[in-house]
Every structure is written in structure tokens, then in C-alpha cells.
Coordinates of C-alpha atoms in Angstrom, one line a residue:
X1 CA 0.0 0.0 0.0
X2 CA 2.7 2.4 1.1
X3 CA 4.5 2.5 -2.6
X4 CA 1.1 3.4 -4.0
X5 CA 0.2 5.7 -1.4
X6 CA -0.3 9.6 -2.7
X7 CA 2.6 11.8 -1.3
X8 CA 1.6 14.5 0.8
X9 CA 2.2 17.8 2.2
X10 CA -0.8 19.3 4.6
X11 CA -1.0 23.2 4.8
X12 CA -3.0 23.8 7.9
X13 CA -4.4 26.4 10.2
X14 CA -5.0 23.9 12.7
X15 CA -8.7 24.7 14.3
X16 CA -10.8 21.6 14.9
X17 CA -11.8 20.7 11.6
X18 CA -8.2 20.5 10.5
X19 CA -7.4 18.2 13.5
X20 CA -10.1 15.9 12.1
X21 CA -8.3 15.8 8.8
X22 CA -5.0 15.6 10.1
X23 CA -5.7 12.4 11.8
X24 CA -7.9 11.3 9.1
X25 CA -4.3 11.3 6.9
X26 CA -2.6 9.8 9.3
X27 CA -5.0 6.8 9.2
X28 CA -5.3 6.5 5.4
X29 CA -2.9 3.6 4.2
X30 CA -3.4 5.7 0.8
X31 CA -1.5 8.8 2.1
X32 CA 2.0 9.1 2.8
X33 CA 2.1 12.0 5.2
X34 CA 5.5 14.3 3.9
X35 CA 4.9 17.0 6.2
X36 CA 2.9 19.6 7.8
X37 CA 2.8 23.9 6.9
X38 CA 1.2 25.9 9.3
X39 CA -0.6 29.4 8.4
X40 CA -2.6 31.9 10.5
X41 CA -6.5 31.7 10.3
X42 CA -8.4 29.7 12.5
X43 CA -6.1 30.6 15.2
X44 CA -2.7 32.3 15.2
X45 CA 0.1 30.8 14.1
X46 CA 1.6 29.9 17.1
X47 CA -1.8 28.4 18.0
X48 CA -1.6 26.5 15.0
X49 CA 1.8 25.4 14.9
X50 CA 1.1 23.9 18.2
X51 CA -2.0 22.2 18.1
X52 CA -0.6 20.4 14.5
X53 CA 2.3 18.9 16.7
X54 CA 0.0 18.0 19.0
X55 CA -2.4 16.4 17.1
X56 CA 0.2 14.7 15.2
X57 CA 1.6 12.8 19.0
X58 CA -1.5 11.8 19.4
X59 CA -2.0 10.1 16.1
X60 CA 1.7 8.8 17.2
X61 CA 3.1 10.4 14.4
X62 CA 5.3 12.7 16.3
X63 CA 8.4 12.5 13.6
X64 CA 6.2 14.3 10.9
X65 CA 7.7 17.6 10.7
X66 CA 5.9 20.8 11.4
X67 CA 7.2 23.8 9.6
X68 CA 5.7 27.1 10.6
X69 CA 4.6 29.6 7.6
X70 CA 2.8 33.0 7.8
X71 CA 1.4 34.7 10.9
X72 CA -0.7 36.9 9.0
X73 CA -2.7 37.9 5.6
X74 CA -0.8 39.1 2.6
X75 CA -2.5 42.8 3.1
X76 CA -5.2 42.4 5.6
X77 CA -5.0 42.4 9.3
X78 CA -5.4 39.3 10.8
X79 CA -8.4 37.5 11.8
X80 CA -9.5 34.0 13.2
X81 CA -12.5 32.0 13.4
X82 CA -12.9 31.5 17.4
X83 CA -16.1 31.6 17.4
X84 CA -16.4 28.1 16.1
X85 CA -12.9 26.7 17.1
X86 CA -12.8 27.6 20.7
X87 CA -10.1 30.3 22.3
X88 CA -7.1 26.9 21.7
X89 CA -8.6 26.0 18.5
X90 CA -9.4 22.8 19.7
X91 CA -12.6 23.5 21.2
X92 CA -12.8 21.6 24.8
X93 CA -9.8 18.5 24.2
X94 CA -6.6 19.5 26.3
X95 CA -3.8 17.8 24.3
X96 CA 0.0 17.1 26.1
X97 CA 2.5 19.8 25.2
X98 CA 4.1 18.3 22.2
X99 CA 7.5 16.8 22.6
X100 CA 8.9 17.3 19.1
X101 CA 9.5 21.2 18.2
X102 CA 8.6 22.6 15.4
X103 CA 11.1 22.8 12.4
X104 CA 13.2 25.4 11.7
X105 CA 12.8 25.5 7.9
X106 CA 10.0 27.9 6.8
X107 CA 6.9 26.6 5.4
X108 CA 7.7 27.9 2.1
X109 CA 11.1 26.6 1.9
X110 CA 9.6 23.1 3.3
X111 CA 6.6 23.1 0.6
X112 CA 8.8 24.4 -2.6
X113 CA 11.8 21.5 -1.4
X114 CA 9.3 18.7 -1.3
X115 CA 7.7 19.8 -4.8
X116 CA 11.2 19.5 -5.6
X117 CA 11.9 16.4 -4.4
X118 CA 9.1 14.8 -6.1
X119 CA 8.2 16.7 -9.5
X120 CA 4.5 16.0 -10.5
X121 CA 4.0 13.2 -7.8
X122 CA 3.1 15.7 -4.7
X123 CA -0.2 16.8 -3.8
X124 CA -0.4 19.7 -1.4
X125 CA -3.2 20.0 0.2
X126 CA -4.0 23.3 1.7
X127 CA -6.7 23.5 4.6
X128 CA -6.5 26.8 5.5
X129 CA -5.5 30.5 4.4
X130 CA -3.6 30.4 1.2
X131 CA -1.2 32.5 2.7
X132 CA 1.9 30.5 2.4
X133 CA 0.6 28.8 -1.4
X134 CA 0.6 32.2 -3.0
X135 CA 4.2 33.0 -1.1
X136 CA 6.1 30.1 -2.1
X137 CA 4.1 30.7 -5.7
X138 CA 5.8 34.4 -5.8
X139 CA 9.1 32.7 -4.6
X140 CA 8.7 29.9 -7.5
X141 CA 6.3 30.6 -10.0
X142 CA 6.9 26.9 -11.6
X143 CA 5.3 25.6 -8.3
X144 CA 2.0 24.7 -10.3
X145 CA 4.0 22.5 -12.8
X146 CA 6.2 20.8 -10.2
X147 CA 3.2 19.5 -8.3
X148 CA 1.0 16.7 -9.0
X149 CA -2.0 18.4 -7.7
X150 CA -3.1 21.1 -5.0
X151 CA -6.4 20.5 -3.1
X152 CA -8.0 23.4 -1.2
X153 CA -10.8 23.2 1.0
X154 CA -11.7 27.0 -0.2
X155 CA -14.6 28.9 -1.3
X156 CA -17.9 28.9 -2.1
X157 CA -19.6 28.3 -6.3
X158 CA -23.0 28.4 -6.7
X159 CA -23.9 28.9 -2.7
X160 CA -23.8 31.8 -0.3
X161 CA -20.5 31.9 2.1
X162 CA -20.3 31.6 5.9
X163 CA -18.3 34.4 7.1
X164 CA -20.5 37.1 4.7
X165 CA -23.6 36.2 2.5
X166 CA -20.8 35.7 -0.6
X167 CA -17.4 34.3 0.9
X168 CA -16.0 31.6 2.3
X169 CA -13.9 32.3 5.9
X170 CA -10.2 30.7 4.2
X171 CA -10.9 32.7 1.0
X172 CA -12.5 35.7 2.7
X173 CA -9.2 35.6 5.0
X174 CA -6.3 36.6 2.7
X175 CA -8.4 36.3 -1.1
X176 CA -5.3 38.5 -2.4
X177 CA -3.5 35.1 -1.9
X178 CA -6.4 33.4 -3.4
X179 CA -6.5 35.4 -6.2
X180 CA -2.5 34.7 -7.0
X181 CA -3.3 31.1 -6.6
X182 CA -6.1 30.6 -9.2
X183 CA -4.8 32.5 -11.1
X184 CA -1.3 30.6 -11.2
X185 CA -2.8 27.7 -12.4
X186 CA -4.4 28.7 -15.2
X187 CA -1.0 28.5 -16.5
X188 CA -0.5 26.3 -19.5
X189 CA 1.6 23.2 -17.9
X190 CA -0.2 23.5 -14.3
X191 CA -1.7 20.8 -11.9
X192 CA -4.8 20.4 -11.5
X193 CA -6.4 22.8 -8.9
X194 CA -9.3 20.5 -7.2
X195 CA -11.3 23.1 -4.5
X196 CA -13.5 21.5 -2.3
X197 CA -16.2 24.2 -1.2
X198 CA -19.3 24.9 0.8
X199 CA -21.4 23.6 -2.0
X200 CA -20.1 19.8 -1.2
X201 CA -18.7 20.4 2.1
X202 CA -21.9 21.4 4.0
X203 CA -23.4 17.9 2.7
X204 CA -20.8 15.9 4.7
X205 CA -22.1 16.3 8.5
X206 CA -20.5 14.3 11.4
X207 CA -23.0 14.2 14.1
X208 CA -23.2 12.8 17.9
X209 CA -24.6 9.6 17.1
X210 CA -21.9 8.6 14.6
X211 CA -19.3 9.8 17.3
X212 CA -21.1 7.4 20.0
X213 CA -21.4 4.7 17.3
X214 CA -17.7 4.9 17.2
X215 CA -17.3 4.7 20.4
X216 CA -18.7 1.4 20.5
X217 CA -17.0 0.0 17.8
X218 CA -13.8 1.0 19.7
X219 CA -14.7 -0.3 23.0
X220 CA -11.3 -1.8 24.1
X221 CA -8.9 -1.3 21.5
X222 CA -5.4 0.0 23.0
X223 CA -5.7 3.8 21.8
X224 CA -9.0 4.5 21.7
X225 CA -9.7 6.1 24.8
X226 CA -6.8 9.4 24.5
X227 CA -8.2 9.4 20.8
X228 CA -12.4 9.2 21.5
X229 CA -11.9 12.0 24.1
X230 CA -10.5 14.3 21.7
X231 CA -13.1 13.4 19.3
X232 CA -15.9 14.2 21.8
X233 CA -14.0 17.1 23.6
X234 CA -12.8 18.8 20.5
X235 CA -16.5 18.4 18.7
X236 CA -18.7 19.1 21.3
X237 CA -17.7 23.1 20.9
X238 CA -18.2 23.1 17.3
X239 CA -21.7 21.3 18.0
X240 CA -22.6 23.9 20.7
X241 CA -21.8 26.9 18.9
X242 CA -23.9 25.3 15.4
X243 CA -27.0 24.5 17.3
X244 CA -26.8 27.9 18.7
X245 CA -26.5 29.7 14.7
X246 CA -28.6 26.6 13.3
X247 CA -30.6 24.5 15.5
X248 CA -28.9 21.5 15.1
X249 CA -26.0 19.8 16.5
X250 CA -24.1 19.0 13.4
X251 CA -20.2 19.0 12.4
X252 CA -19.4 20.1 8.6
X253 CA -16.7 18.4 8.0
X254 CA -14.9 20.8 6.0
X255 CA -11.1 20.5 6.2
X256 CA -11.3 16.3 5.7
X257 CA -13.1 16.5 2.8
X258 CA -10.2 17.9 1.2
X259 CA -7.9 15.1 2.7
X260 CA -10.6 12.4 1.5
X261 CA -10.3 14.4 -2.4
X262 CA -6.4 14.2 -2.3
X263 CA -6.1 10.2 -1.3
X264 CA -9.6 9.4 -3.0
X265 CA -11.2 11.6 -5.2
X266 CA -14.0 8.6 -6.2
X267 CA -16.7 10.2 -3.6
X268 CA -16.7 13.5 -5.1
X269 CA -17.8 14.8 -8.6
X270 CA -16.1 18.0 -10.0
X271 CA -16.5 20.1 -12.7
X272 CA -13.8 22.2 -14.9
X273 CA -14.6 26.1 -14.6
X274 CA -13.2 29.6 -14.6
X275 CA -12.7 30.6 -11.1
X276 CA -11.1 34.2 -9.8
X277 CA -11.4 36.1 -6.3
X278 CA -13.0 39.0 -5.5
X279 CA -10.8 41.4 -3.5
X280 CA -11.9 45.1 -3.5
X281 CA -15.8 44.6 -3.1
X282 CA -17.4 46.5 -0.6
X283 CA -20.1 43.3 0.1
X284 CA -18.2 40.9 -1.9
X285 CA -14.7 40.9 -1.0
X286 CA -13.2 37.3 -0.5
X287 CA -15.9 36.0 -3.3
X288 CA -15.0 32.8 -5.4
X289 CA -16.6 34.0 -9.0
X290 CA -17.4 30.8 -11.0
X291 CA -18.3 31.3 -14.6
X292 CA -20.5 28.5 -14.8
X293 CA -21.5 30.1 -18.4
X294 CA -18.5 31.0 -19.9
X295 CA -18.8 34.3 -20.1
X296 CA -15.3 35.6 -19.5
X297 CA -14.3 33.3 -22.5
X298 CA -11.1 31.9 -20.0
X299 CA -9.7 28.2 -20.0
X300 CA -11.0 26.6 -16.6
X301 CA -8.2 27.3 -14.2
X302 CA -10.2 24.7 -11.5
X303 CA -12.1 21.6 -10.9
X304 CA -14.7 22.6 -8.8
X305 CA -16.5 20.2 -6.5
X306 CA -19.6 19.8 -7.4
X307 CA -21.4 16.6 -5.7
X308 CA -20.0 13.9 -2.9
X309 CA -21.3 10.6 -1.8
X310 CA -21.3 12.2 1.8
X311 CA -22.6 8.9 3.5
X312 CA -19.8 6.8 2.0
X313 CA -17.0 9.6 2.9
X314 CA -18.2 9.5 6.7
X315 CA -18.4 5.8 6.8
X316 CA -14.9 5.7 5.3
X317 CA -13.6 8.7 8.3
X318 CA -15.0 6.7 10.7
X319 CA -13.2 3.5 9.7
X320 CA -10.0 5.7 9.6
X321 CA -10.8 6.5 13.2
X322 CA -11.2 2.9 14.1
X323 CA -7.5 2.2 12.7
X324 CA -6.2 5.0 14.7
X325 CA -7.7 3.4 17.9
X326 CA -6.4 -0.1 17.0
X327 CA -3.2 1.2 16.5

């Protein structure tokens, strides 16, 4: 499994749904975990930087490095998202300081050596801020013909957005970076740019029943308590604060919906469009702009999630979750 196992390199801002995912790539026998970037978003960046290495020991995968990026927007001031993520980022879990430090190579340097090291084979999957993609893209503007793909959990196509009526928080966050990114790989020779959005993303909902199903299923295995209390501790703020907005205790499962893309796109159906960023509207600012219709008359620059099997992506994180507990 491990020689046909997609290489990759996670690009996180480590809140809660980026924990999921982190541990959901650790489980995957079809991912080969590289490294990890951090970027500001959810949380600072030393928030993030430290709840990655701490999520990492507990999926006992402490010698996967951690190399911090950028600790704020490309122009904007920074922001996070709190609300949802808790004042940690990890809602209620309280992880062990992590034992293993951080790197001291710079996200950029770490993401543009390991396209490097394997042109047209790495996929970099970015669950956060594009902060650090559109850097190390102004540092090496070959970046979107060195990799084998970038997956971004990003934006929002033919629905409204979450942090304003027409953006997406990571998008909405730094979209000058955005905009530098789609727009790099409409380049002739470029990857494929898969973005996973709230149009798919808000169909794939983890709620307290399948976390108590799991539970059971784990009854007894070595590292399943440690791992089911994070679950539960880490969720249970992001189900509180959605049944506030919402009325229902649900958890979009943004952030490993991108993972599940990267290491097996078969769940998800995408379409090839035209996508740029909005970045001087007064209400739009941070807007993904489709055109669905061709209008602009512009190659498609992105494959744009469109549908997902959601029940068979849940069923296939909770079996990743099972491994973890196993061991």
C-alpha cells in the first residue's frame, strides 16, 4: 500500500476541523504523510503550529515535521475564526504539550523542497488561508507545474458563504493570496487545482450519534480512549456553537473532505470552470466568482467540486478513526 500511497504535504491552520483531517491522513494507508505547513486563520500561528504537533503525537506520528509559515494575511490584518474553534482551536480536548519542536525551515522553503523532491508526484493539500501557497508561488512561480495536484478546501460556487452572504472564511481571510493562486494555475503546464467548497462540504455532516457509534466500535482497542476523548471534547464546541446559529448539533466536516479528495477523489464529482477572487468589493470581498456560463471566454483554471457521496465519505472517516484506535 505504502508504494502506491499519494505523497503529501498538509497546509493547515490547525482549528478543529483541520485536527479531524490531520488524523484522518494519518490513518489513510493511501497517504504518505511528507509534512505539515502551518498558516494563520483559524487561530494564530503559534496556536496553529502547536495544536498540529500536538495532534500529530497523538496520532503517534510525532516524527512528521511541522514547519511554521505565515502569521498573518498578505494585506489584511489578521483574523480567526474563534467563534467556532474555541479560544485553543481545539474546542474543549486539552492535548500534552508536544515533545517534538517545530522545524526550523519555513513553510515555504519546506513546501517548494518537497515539490522539488518529487516533481509532478506531490499533492499539497491546503486547509486553510492560502497565505503561504501564493508565497512560495511568488518565490517559484513553476510551483503549479512541479506538483502533482493542489487540493484546497476554499470557497464557495453556486452557494452563499459563511463568514458574509458571498465568501468563504479561508478565501474571505487573505483572497489577495487566493487570487495569486487561481490565477497561477491557469498557466499552460499547471496541476490540477481541485477546490473542495461549501457547496459539497456542507453535505458531509459528522454528528453525535456517529461519534457514539464509534465509540462502540472501539470499546477496548489499545488507543482508543486518549483518541475518543479528543473526538468528543474537540467536537462538542463546534456542536454547541452550530445549534446555537442553526438549531442543530451538526459538524461540517470541511477540512477532511479535502484530505478524503487528495487520497480518493471517487466520492466526489467535479467540474472544470473559470474561477477568480474577489478582492476590493465593498459586500463581496473574499468571493470565489465561478463562470459556470463562460462568459469571461477563459480556459478553466479549476475543478470545482460539485457533488459527494457524503454517507460513504463518513463511513470511510469513521473506519480511519477505528485504525487509529487499534493502533
Amino acid at each position: 500500500m505504502l508504494a502506491r500511497a499519494t505523497p503529501l504535504v498538509i497546509d493547515v491552520d490547525a482549528g478543529i476541523d483541520d485536527a479531524f483531517a490531520l488524523l484522518y491522513a494519518c490513518a489513510s494507508p493511501r497517504a504518505r504523510l511528507i509534512g505539515v505547513s502551518t498558516v494563520a486563520g483559524n487561530v494564530d500561528l503559534a496556536s496553529a503550529t502547536r495544536n498540529t504537533s500536538a495532534v500529530l503525537a497523538l496520532a503517534r506520528r510525532a516524527e512528521v515535521p511541522v514547519w511554521p509559515g505565515c502569521a498573518a494575511p498578505m494585506l489584511r490584518a489578521q483574523n480567526d475564526a474563534r467563534l467556532f474553534h474555541g479560544p485553543s482551536g481545539l474546542g474543549y480536548a486539552e492535548l500534552p504539550e508536544p515533545a517534538a519542536k517545530p522545524s526550523p525551515m519555513h513553510a515555504i522553503d519546506a513546501i517548494l523542497a518537497a515539490a522539488s523532491a518529487e516533481p509532478g508526484a506531490l499533492t499539497l493539500v491546503a486547509t486553510g488561508p492560502l497565505t503561504n501557497i501564493a508565497a512560495a508561488l511568488l518565490r517559484e512561480p513553476a510551483l503549479p507545474r512541479l506538483l502533482g495536484r493542489l487540493v484546497l478546501m476554499g470557497g464557495a460556487y453556486r452557494e452563499g458563504g459563511n463568514v458574509t452572504p458571498a465568501a468563504e472564511f479561508n478565501i474571505w481571510h487573505d483572497p489577495e493570496a487566493a487570487r495569486i493562486v487561481f490565477r497561477a494555475f491557469a498557466a499552460d503546464g499547471a496541476a490540477p487545482l481541485v477546490a473542495v467548497g461549501l457547496d459539497v462540504t456542507r453535505q458531509a455532516q459528522l454528528r453525535p450519534a456517529d461519534l457514539e457509534n464509534l465509540a462502540r466500535r472501539c470499546s477496548g482497542l489499545p488507543h482508543a480512549p486518549a483518541l475518543l476523548r479528543f473526538l468528543d471534547d474537540s467536537s462538542r464546541c463546534y456542536f454547541e456553537t452550530m445549534e446555537r446559529l442553526t438549531g442543530a448539533r451538526v459538524f461540517t466536516m470541511h477540512d477532511p473532505l479535502a484530505v478524503a479528495a487528495a487520497i480518493d477523489p471517487s466520492p466526489i464529482v467535479t467540474q472544470r470552470v473559470a474561477v477568480d477572487v474577489e478582492t476590493t468589493g465593498a459586500l463581496t470581498s473574499g468571493m470565489t466568482v465561478a463562470d459556470w456560463r463562460g462568459v469571461w471566454g477563459r480556459p478553466p483554471n479549476a475543478h470545482v467540486a460539485i457533488e459527494v457521496e457524503a454517507p460513504r465519505f463518513v463511513a470511510d472517516f469513521l473506519d480511519a478513526m477505528e485504525r487509529l484506535a487499534r493502533g
